[in-house]
Amino acid sequence: MSKKILQHKSNTVNLLFKGIDAPREGEFQARELIAEVIAFIKRYAFLSDSSALATALWIFHTWCYEYFERSPLLLINAPERACGKTQLLKLIKLLAFAPLETANISTASLFRIINEHRPTLLIDEADTFMKGKDEMAGIINNGYEKGGYVLRMESDAKSGEQICCAFQVFGPKALAGIALERHLPSATMSRGIQVPMKRKTKDDTVQRLRSMDKEEVAYLRSGILRFIRDNALKFESTTIMLPEQLGDREQDCWEPLLTIAHLLGHEWGEKATAAALLISAETEPPKSSSNQLLEDIREVLQDYQGMYIASAQLLELLHNHLDMDWCRYNHGQPLSARQLAKFLAPYEIKPKTVRVGPSNTPKGYEMRHFFQAFERYLPVLLTQDEMEETPIASSFPPARPENEYQQIFSADGDESNERLKPSIVASEDPFAIPKLMTKQNTPQTGKPPIPNF
């Protein structure tokens, strides 16, 4: 075998996961750590406070995802180019557990690497990278839930026979792209938390990543690992109340992040809940015409008291509400009784002869059928008291004054701060990970071992 081939064989994927992180020692405040991570993200990427908090919590989750039943996708979504999605993906690479960029990875390599190394997958240009790759989309979708696997035929090393093997694909994955809702399957979009990106204006300023302090990155990573170590026994045992305004799948996606936020402190739990509601509302997919009609019917019937309602009366209520556009739905003409019945049929709401007066028996609907459909297919309406109790997202300033926070990482800072800086390996690459924890010895089942404390 030639020397060139030997060198190629020695360049294995294990080299991508070398190094061990060390948890931060000494005095430690988790609520300050999350504020520091958010400040770091917003220094280099232009995004909202809610999106920065969601991104920070998702980064925390990459270090402890195996303690949860699901690992939501992080969907970094931009309407156009130059909105900072790649920049944000690079920031995640700096802080996430065992990050692996997959710009040109093959499907066969993908599930094998996930099975063996359990990395955090970072997929840029997902709008083009995923196009036509149904098999890869299946791997990503199956990896959303614990125990997710793909089946492939492999050759037995001894006998050479073909055997069926299961490859575990559960793990954190971040996808960045343009208009992902138009390019990814709805099944993939529903398994993720979207981070909407916007192009910054001339008045919006962010720093270049080339100015990033590697010691700050190592400091933040060591803090995240310290938080994971201190709370390793609490992730599964902690039960939280999930906001009812979120749908079932949305609750599943947000549960790991909201649990982490709760363990960071009550204040961060409230802020994370508010962020979840804001992001959910901002990224909600367009309603179908039938679902929009059902929601509008709920609104116009709020003060209606009867057991039945005539089709003509319901149409009149819809037509008179000019903001709803049902008065000009049919090429400028009002919604008809036949169209109304067609829209409501999938919800098992069907017209029949009803009695709305002593001698008035028109075609109409039973109100109880509407109430059942409202409960099943529409989000819960909050009362005024509940709306006042819902936390409102606020800005997330750094836990320390900016000058004090910067001093910690200043090369000329006071020597008393040196104990806060973990040593790192120098690198010419500004995006090189200062330290990475390996999972080479992680068992294929059960919890990942807490590394070298």
Short mmCIF file of C-alpha atoms in Angstrom, two decimals:
data_model
loop_
_atom_site.label_atom_id
_atom_site.label_comp_id
_atom_site.label_asym_id
_atom_site.label_seq_id
_atom_site.Cartn_x
_atom_site.Cartn_y
_atom_site.Cartn_z
CA MET A 1 0.00 0.00 0.00
CA SER A 2 1.45 3.38 -0.99
CA LYS A 3 2.43 6.05 1.52
CA LYS A 4 -0.22 8.38 0.06
CA ILE A 5 -2.99 5.88 0.75
CA LEU A 6 -1.71 5.32 4.29
CA GLN A 7 -1.83 9.05 4.96
CA HIS A 8 -5.37 9.21 3.62
CA LYS A 9 -6.51 6.32 5.83
CA SER A 10 -5.05 7.98 8.92
CA ASN A 11 -7.05 11.15 8.26
CA THR A 12 -10.21 9.72 9.82
CA VAL A 13 -13.29 11.57 11.00
CA ASN A 14 -12.09 11.07 14.59
CA LEU A 15 -9.77 14.02 14.06
CA LEU A 16 -12.83 16.27 13.84
CA PHE A 17 -13.76 15.46 17.43
CA LYS A 18 -10.46 15.76 19.27
CA GLY A 19 -9.94 17.57 22.57
CA ILE A 20 -11.77 17.71 25.87
CA ASP A 21 -13.65 20.66 27.37
CA ALA A 22 -13.15 21.43 31.04
CA PRO A 23 -16.06 22.78 33.09
CA ARG A 24 -15.66 26.16 34.72
CA GLU A 25 -14.57 26.01 38.34
CA GLY A 26 -15.09 28.37 41.25
CA GLU A 27 -18.06 30.69 41.77
CA PHE A 28 -20.69 30.24 39.10
CA GLN A 29 -24.03 31.89 38.31
CA ALA A 30 -26.06 30.14 35.62
CA ARG A 31 -28.38 33.11 35.11
CA GLU A 32 -25.38 35.26 34.26
CA LEU A 33 -24.04 32.62 31.87
CA ILE A 34 -27.11 32.66 29.63
CA ALA A 35 -27.01 36.46 29.50
CA GLU A 36 -23.35 36.30 28.49
CA VAL A 37 -24.09 33.79 25.71
CA ILE A 38 -26.92 35.99 24.39
CA ALA A 39 -24.66 39.06 24.48
CA PHE A 40 -21.99 37.13 22.57
CA ILE A 41 -24.48 36.05 19.88
CA LYS A 42 -25.93 39.55 19.44
CA ARG A 43 -22.49 41.10 19.22
CA TYR A 44 -21.80 39.24 15.97
CA ALA A 45 -25.28 38.53 14.53
CA PHE A 46 -28.27 40.78 13.93
CA LEU A 47 -31.39 39.10 15.31
CA SER A 48 -34.16 39.80 17.79
CA ASP A 49 -33.88 39.24 21.54
CA SER A 50 -36.33 36.34 21.32
CA SER A 51 -34.36 34.68 18.54
CA ALA A 52 -31.06 35.21 20.38
CA LEU A 53 -32.51 33.59 23.51
CA ALA A 54 -33.89 30.64 21.51
CA THR A 55 -30.51 30.17 19.81
CA ALA A 56 -28.65 30.29 23.13
CA LEU A 57 -30.98 27.74 24.72
CA TRP A 58 -30.65 25.48 21.68
CA ILE A 59 -26.84 25.63 22.03
CA PHE A 60 -27.21 24.54 25.68
CA HIS A 61 -29.45 21.70 24.55
CA THR A 62 -26.76 20.31 22.20
CA TRP A 63 -24.75 19.42 25.31
CA CYS A 64 -27.57 17.55 27.06
CA TYR A 65 -30.05 16.52 24.34
CA GLU A 66 -29.94 12.83 25.28
CA TYR A 67 -31.71 13.62 28.54
CA PHE A 68 -34.81 14.64 26.55
CA GLU A 69 -37.24 12.71 24.38
CA ARG A 70 -36.85 15.09 21.43
CA SER A 71 -34.18 17.24 19.87
CA PRO A 72 -35.80 20.06 17.87
CA LEU A 73 -34.22 21.27 14.68
CA LEU A 74 -32.95 24.85 14.69
CA LEU A 75 -34.20 26.41 11.44
CA ILE A 76 -32.31 29.61 10.65
CA ASN A 77 -34.58 31.16 8.03
CA ALA A 78 -33.93 34.26 5.94
CA PRO A 79 -36.07 35.88 3.22
CA GLU A 80 -33.06 36.90 1.14
CA ARG A 81 -29.29 36.60 0.99
CA ALA A 82 -26.99 38.67 3.23
CA CYS A 83 -29.21 38.33 6.30
CA GLY A 84 -26.52 36.78 8.51
CA LYS A 85 -27.69 33.16 8.57
CA THR A 86 -24.22 31.76 7.83
CA GLN A 87 -22.72 34.08 10.43
CA LEU A 88 -25.14 32.75 13.04
CA LEU A 89 -24.33 29.18 12.05
CA LYS A 90 -20.64 29.91 12.62
CA LEU A 91 -21.42 31.30 16.08
CA ILE A 92 -23.30 28.12 16.90
CA LYS A 93 -20.30 26.12 15.73
CA LEU A 94 -18.14 27.94 18.27
CA LEU A 95 -20.35 27.08 21.26
CA ALA A 96 -22.25 23.88 20.42
CA PHE A 97 -21.22 20.38 21.40
CA ALA A 98 -19.11 18.51 18.81
CA PRO A 99 -20.15 20.67 15.82
CA LEU A 100 -19.87 19.20 12.35
CA GLU A 101 -20.45 21.17 9.15
CA THR A 102 -22.06 19.05 6.44
CA ALA A 103 -21.84 21.21 3.32
CA ASN A 104 -20.90 18.33 1.01
CA ILE A 105 -21.59 15.22 3.08
CA SER A 106 -23.14 12.16 1.44
CA THR A 107 -26.21 10.45 2.84
CA ALA A 108 -24.23 7.26 3.51
CA SER A 109 -21.68 9.20 5.56
CA LEU A 110 -24.29 11.21 7.42
CA PHE A 111 -26.09 8.47 9.32
CA ARG A 112 -22.85 6.62 10.07
CA ILE A 113 -21.24 9.71 11.61
CA ILE A 114 -24.33 10.45 13.70
CA ASN A 115 -24.44 6.85 14.92
CA GLU A 116 -20.76 6.80 15.91
CA HIS A 117 -19.95 10.33 17.07
CA ARG A 118 -23.28 11.98 18.01
CA PRO A 119 -22.29 15.41 16.64
CA THR A 120 -24.23 18.65 16.32
CA LEU A 121 -24.92 18.81 12.58
CA LEU A 122 -24.72 22.24 10.94
CA ILE A 123 -26.26 22.36 7.46
CA ASP A 124 -25.89 25.63 5.54
CA GLU A 125 -27.72 26.45 2.31
CA ALA A 126 -30.34 23.89 3.29
CA ASP A 127 -32.73 25.33 0.68
CA THR A 128 -30.46 23.97 -2.08
CA PHE A 129 -28.54 21.26 -0.21
CA MET A 130 -31.72 19.35 0.69
CA LYS A 131 -33.40 19.72 -2.71
CA GLY A 132 -34.31 16.34 -4.14
CA LYS A 133 -32.70 14.45 -1.24
CA ASP A 134 -35.70 12.68 0.22
CA GLU A 135 -33.49 10.08 1.90
CA MET A 136 -31.54 12.77 3.76
CA ALA A 137 -34.76 14.49 4.78
CA GLY A 138 -35.91 11.16 6.23
CA ILE A 139 -32.72 10.90 8.30
CA ILE A 140 -33.19 14.42 9.64
CA ASN A 141 -36.86 13.81 10.46
CA ASN A 142 -36.16 10.47 12.18
CA GLY A 143 -33.42 12.10 14.23
CA TYR A 144 -35.91 14.42 15.89
CA GLU A 145 -37.09 11.82 18.42
CA LYS A 146 -35.08 9.64 20.78
CA GLY A 147 -34.67 6.14 19.40
CA GLY A 148 -34.91 7.38 15.81
CA TYR A 149 -32.98 5.18 13.43
CA VAL A 150 -32.57 4.24 9.78
CA LEU A 151 -32.19 0.69 8.45
CA ARG A 152 -29.50 -0.16 5.94
CA MET A 153 -28.00 -3.37 4.56
CA GLU A 154 -24.34 -3.89 5.49
CA SER A 155 -21.79 -6.57 4.67
CA ASP A 156 -20.73 -8.72 7.62
CA ALA A 157 -16.96 -8.36 8.14
CA LYS A 158 -16.44 -12.10 8.67
CA SER A 159 -18.94 -13.90 6.49
CA GLY A 160 -19.45 -11.22 3.86
CA GLU A 161 -23.21 -11.77 4.06
CA GLN A 162 -25.64 -8.87 3.85
CA ILE A 163 -27.27 -8.09 7.20
CA CYS A 164 -29.79 -5.43 8.19
CA CYS A 165 -28.36 -2.82 10.58
CA ALA A 166 -30.06 -0.01 12.53
CA PHE A 167 -28.17 3.29 12.69
CA GLN A 168 -29.16 5.72 15.44
CA VAL A 169 -29.76 9.23 14.03
CA PHE A 170 -31.15 11.02 17.09
CA GLY A 171 -29.31 14.28 17.74
CA PRO A 172 -29.21 18.09 17.35
CA LYS A 173 -29.25 19.55 13.85
CA ALA A 174 -29.27 23.17 12.69
CA LEU A 175 -30.34 24.10 9.16
CA ALA A 176 -29.84 27.52 7.60
CA GLY A 177 -31.31 28.65 4.31
CA ILE A 178 -33.48 31.06 2.35
CA ALA A 179 -37.27 30.67 2.53
CA LEU A 180 -37.00 27.23 4.09
CA GLU A 181 -40.78 26.91 4.24
CA ARG A 182 -40.80 26.73 0.42
CA HIS A 183 -37.97 24.20 0.10
CA LEU A 184 -38.26 21.82 3.06
CA PRO A 185 -41.08 19.32 3.63
CA SER A 186 -43.74 20.43 6.10
CA ALA A 187 -42.82 17.40 8.23
CA THR A 188 -39.30 18.83 8.61
CA MET A 189 -40.47 22.39 9.30
CA SER A 190 -42.86 21.20 12.02
CA ARG A 191 -39.99 19.48 13.85
CA GLY A 192 -38.03 22.68 14.30
CA ILE A 193 -37.82 26.03 16.03
CA GLN A 194 -37.46 28.81 13.51
CA VAL A 195 -35.03 31.70 13.95
CA PRO A 196 -36.17 34.41 11.52
CA MET A 197 -33.28 36.54 10.21
CA LYS A 198 -33.44 40.04 8.75
CA ARG A 199 -30.95 42.04 6.73
CA LYS A 200 -29.43 44.76 8.88
CA THR A 201 -29.71 48.41 7.93
CA LYS A 202 -26.89 50.95 7.90
CA ASP A 203 -27.85 51.89 11.46
CA ASP A 204 -27.53 48.28 12.71
CA THR A 205 -24.00 47.31 13.66
CA VAL A 206 -22.45 43.95 14.46
CA GLN A 207 -18.83 43.03 14.87
CA ARG A 208 -16.79 40.91 12.49
CA LEU A 209 -16.08 37.37 13.60
CA ARG A 210 -12.41 37.89 12.90
CA SER A 211 -12.35 40.15 15.99
CA MET A 212 -13.73 37.34 18.14
CA ASP A 213 -11.75 36.50 21.30
CA LYS A 214 -11.02 32.76 21.45
CA GLU A 215 -10.58 32.92 25.21
CA GLU A 216 -14.11 34.29 25.52
CA VAL A 217 -15.39 31.33 23.51
CA ALA A 218 -13.54 28.88 25.76
CA TYR A 219 -14.85 30.74 28.81
CA LEU A 220 -18.46 30.43 27.62
CA ARG A 221 -18.07 26.76 26.62
CA SER A 222 -16.62 25.92 30.03
CA GLY A 223 -19.58 27.68 31.65
CA ILE A 224 -22.09 25.71 29.58
CA LEU A 225 -20.38 22.45 30.53
CA ARG A 226 -20.40 23.49 34.20
CA PHE A 227 -24.16 24.10 33.97
CA ILE A 228 -24.67 20.68 32.37
CA ARG A 229 -22.60 19.02 35.08
CA ASP A 230 -24.49 20.76 37.89
CA ASN A 231 -27.92 19.89 36.46
CA ALA A 232 -27.30 16.46 34.92
CA LEU A 233 -29.76 14.78 37.31
CA LYS A 234 -32.46 17.44 36.89
CA PHE A 235 -33.13 17.48 33.16
CA GLU A 236 -35.38 14.41 33.16
CA SER A 237 -36.92 14.96 36.59
CA THR A 238 -37.93 18.60 36.01
CA THR A 239 -41.56 19.06 34.96
CA ILE A 240 -42.71 22.39 33.57
CA MET A 241 -46.03 23.85 32.45
CA LEU A 242 -45.99 24.37 28.70
CA PRO A 243 -47.95 27.32 27.25
CA GLU A 244 -51.33 26.20 25.94
CA GLN A 245 -51.12 28.73 23.12
CA LEU A 246 -48.60 26.44 21.43
CA GLY A 247 -49.79 23.43 19.45
CA ASP A 248 -48.84 19.89 20.41
CA ARG A 249 -45.86 19.69 18.04
CA GLU A 250 -44.70 23.17 19.06
CA GLN A 251 -44.82 22.14 22.73
CA ASP A 252 -42.75 19.06 21.91
CA CYS A 253 -40.15 21.24 20.18
CA TRP A 254 -39.93 23.85 22.90
CA GLU A 255 -40.04 21.53 25.92
CA PRO A 256 -36.25 20.85 26.08
CA LEU A 257 -35.41 24.55 25.72
CA LEU A 258 -38.02 25.70 28.24
CA THR A 259 -36.81 23.07 30.71
CA ILE A 260 -33.24 24.35 30.38
CA ALA A 261 -34.47 27.94 30.79
CA HIS A 262 -36.35 26.95 33.96
CA LEU A 263 -33.17 25.45 35.41
CA LEU A 264 -31.32 28.67 34.58
CA GLY A 265 -33.72 30.56 36.82
CA HIS A 266 -37.39 31.53 37.05
CA GLU A 267 -36.80 34.82 35.24
CA TRP A 268 -35.29 33.04 32.25
CA GLY A 269 -38.13 30.53 32.25
CA GLU A 270 -40.61 33.38 31.82
CA LYS A 271 -38.51 35.06 29.14
CA ALA A 272 -38.16 31.80 27.24
CA THR A 273 -41.93 31.24 27.36
CA ALA A 274 -42.52 34.73 26.00
CA ALA A 275 -39.91 34.12 23.28
CA ALA A 276 -41.60 30.84 22.31
CA LEU A 277 -44.96 32.58 21.90
CA LEU A 278 -43.47 35.46 19.89
CA ILE A 279 -41.49 33.20 17.55
CA SER A 280 -44.46 30.87 17.12
CA ALA A 281 -46.71 33.77 16.14
CA GLU A 282 -44.09 35.29 13.84
CA THR A 283 -43.32 32.04 12.01
CA GLU A 284 -46.81 30.57 11.93
CA PRO A 285 -47.52 29.09 8.49
CA PRO A 286 -50.41 30.62 6.50
CA LYS A 287 -53.80 29.21 7.45
CA SER A 288 -55.84 27.26 4.96
CA SER A 289 -59.01 28.97 3.76
CA SER A 290 -61.17 26.53 5.69
CA ASN A 291 -59.24 27.04 8.93
CA GLN A 292 -59.33 30.82 8.49
CA LEU A 293 -63.08 30.63 7.94
CA LEU A 294 -63.52 28.56 11.09
CA GLU A 295 -61.52 31.10 13.09
CA ASP A 296 -63.58 33.98 11.67
CA ILE A 297 -66.82 32.15 12.50
CA ARG A 298 -65.66 31.82 16.11
CA GLU A 299 -65.11 35.56 16.21
CA VAL A 300 -68.50 36.57 14.77
CA LEU A 301 -70.35 34.07 16.99
CA GLN A 302 -68.79 35.20 20.28
CA ASP A 303 -72.02 36.90 21.45
CA TYR A 304 -74.47 34.51 19.81
CA GLN A 305 -76.72 32.72 22.33
CA GLY A 306 -78.94 30.35 20.32
CA MET A 307 -78.63 26.57 19.90
CA TYR A 308 -78.96 26.86 16.11
CA ILE A 309 -78.03 29.47 13.52
CA ALA A 310 -79.41 29.84 10.01
CA SER A 311 -76.93 29.72 7.14
CA ALA A 312 -78.21 33.08 5.88
CA GLN A 313 -77.65 34.71 9.29
CA LEU A 314 -74.12 33.29 9.59
CA LEU A 315 -73.26 34.48 6.08
CA GLU A 316 -74.61 37.93 6.92
CA LEU A 317 -72.35 38.14 9.97
CA LEU A 318 -69.33 37.15 7.89
CA HIS A 319 -70.17 39.49 5.00
CA ASN A 320 -70.69 42.49 7.31
CA HIS A 321 -67.24 42.08 8.86
CA LEU A 322 -65.29 43.91 6.16
CA ASP A 323 -61.86 43.02 7.58
CA MET A 324 -62.53 39.34 6.90
CA ASP A 325 -62.94 39.69 3.11
CA TRP A 326 -65.69 37.07 2.91
CA CYS A 327 -67.92 39.73 1.32
CA ARG A 328 -65.70 39.59 -1.80
CA TYR A 329 -64.26 36.07 -1.55
CA ASN A 330 -65.72 34.68 -4.79
CA HIS A 331 -64.11 36.88 -7.51
CA GLY A 332 -65.52 39.99 -5.85
CA GLN A 333 -68.79 38.29 -4.88
CA PRO A 334 -69.75 37.27 -1.31
CA LEU A 335 -69.17 33.77 0.06
CA SER A 336 -72.19 31.60 -0.84
CA ALA A 337 -74.09 29.09 1.29
CA ARG A 338 -72.79 26.22 -0.88
CA GLN A 339 -69.15 27.37 -0.46
CA LEU A 340 -69.71 27.76 3.29
CA ALA A 341 -70.96 24.18 3.56
CA LYS A 342 -68.04 22.89 1.47
CA PHE A 343 -65.47 24.59 3.73
CA LEU A 344 -67.10 23.31 6.93
CA ALA A 345 -67.63 19.70 5.80
CA PRO A 346 -64.09 18.46 6.79
CA TYR A 347 -64.82 19.59 10.37
CA GLU A 348 -68.02 17.50 10.46
CA ILE A 349 -70.17 20.63 10.48
CA LYS A 350 -73.00 20.02 8.03
CA PRO A 351 -76.13 22.07 7.24
CA LYS A 352 -79.57 20.74 8.00
CA THR A 353 -83.05 22.05 8.61
CA VAL A 354 -83.11 23.89 11.94
CA ARG A 355 -85.82 25.66 13.93
CA VAL A 356 -84.93 29.24 14.83
CA GLY A 357 -88.47 30.43 15.53
CA PRO A 358 -92.05 29.22 15.94
CA SER A 359 -92.54 28.90 12.19
CA ASN A 360 -89.04 29.54 10.84
CA THR A 361 -87.17 26.36 9.77
CA PRO A 362 -84.37 27.35 7.37
CA LYS A 363 -81.18 25.51 6.52
CA GLY A 364 -78.58 26.08 9.19
CA TYR A 365 -76.16 24.61 11.71
CA GLU A 366 -76.10 23.35 15.27
CA MET A 367 -73.94 25.54 17.49
CA ARG A 368 -72.53 22.55 19.39
CA HIS A 369 -70.85 21.32 16.22
CA PHE A 370 -69.05 24.65 15.93
CA PHE A 371 -67.93 24.52 19.56
CA GLN A 372 -66.49 21.05 19.08
CA ALA A 373 -64.58 22.17 15.98
CA PHE A 374 -63.30 25.31 17.74
CA GLU A 375 -61.91 23.18 20.54
CA ARG A 376 -60.26 20.66 18.22
CA TYR A 377 -58.87 22.81 15.42
CA LEU A 378 -58.30 26.35 16.73
CA PRO A 379 -55.83 27.75 19.27
CA VAL A 380 -57.17 28.49 22.73
CA LEU A 381 -58.48 32.02 23.26
CA LEU A 382 -57.03 33.69 26.35
CA THR A 383 -59.19 35.60 28.80
CA GLN A 384 -58.24 39.17 29.67
CA ASP A 385 -56.76 38.02 33.01
CA GLU A 386 -54.72 35.33 31.28
CA MET A 387 -53.43 37.84 28.73
CA GLU A 388 -52.26 40.12 31.54
CA GLU A 389 -50.45 37.22 33.21
CA THR A 390 -48.63 36.18 30.00
CA PRO A 391 -45.00 37.32 30.24
CA ILE A 392 -43.85 39.89 27.71
CA ALA A 393 -40.45 39.45 26.15
CA SER A 394 -37.96 42.13 27.12
CA SER A 395 -34.40 42.84 26.21
CA PHE A 396 -31.73 40.59 27.60
CA PRO A 397 -28.79 42.77 28.68
CA PRO A 398 -25.47 41.23 29.72
CA ALA A 399 -25.37 40.14 33.34
CA ARG A 400 -22.37 42.40 33.91
CA PRO A 401 -21.79 45.95 32.68
CA GLU A 402 -20.28 45.78 29.19
CA ASN A 403 -16.97 47.30 30.26
CA GLU A 404 -16.62 44.81 33.12
CA TYR A 405 -17.60 41.91 30.88
CA GLN A 406 -15.07 42.95 28.26
CA GLN A 407 -12.39 43.33 30.92
CA ILE A 408 -12.64 39.66 31.78
CA PHE A 409 -11.47 38.78 28.27
CA SER A 410 -9.07 41.68 27.76
CA ALA A 411 -5.47 40.68 27.18
CA ASP A 412 -4.43 43.55 29.40
CA GLY A 413 -6.98 42.81 32.11
CA ASP A 414 -6.21 42.45 35.78
CA GLU A 415 -4.29 39.30 36.71
CA SER A 416 -7.03 38.42 39.18
CA ASN A 417 -9.21 37.54 36.22
CA GLU A 418 -6.74 35.03 34.80
CA ARG A 419 -8.25 32.24 36.87
CA LEU A 420 -11.47 32.64 34.86
CA LYS A 421 -9.73 31.89 31.56
CA PRO A 422 -9.30 28.24 30.62
CA SER A 423 -6.21 27.52 28.61
CA ILE A 424 -6.82 26.94 24.90
CA VAL A 425 -4.87 25.63 21.94
CA ALA A 426 -3.77 28.38 19.58
CA SER A 427 -4.97 28.19 15.99
CA GLU A 428 -4.58 30.30 12.88
CA ASP A 429 -8.20 29.60 11.91
CA PRO A 430 -10.46 32.28 13.47
CA PHE A 431 -13.36 29.80 13.45
CA ALA A 432 -11.43 26.90 14.94
CA ILE A 433 -13.06 25.40 17.99
CA PRO A 434 -10.76 26.01 20.97
CA LYS A 435 -11.81 22.71 22.59
CA LEU A 436 -14.14 19.90 21.61
CA MET A 437 -15.42 17.01 23.67
CA THR A 438 -15.27 13.61 22.06
CA LYS A 439 -18.01 11.01 22.12
CA GLN A 440 -15.93 8.19 20.81
CA ASN A 441 -16.50 6.19 23.96
CA THR A 442 -20.17 7.05 24.28
CA PRO A 443 -22.33 3.91 24.42
CA GLN A 444 -24.99 3.56 21.76
CA THR A 445 -27.72 3.40 24.38
CA GLY A 446 -28.33 5.21 27.64
CA LYS A 447 -27.08 8.62 28.75
CA PRO A 448 -23.81 10.08 27.55
CA PRO A 449 -21.15 10.07 30.25
CA ILE A 450 -20.32 13.42 31.81
CA PRO A 451 -16.78 13.89 30.54
CA ASN A 452 -13.73 14.16 32.79
CA PHE A 453 -14.83 16.36 35.63
#
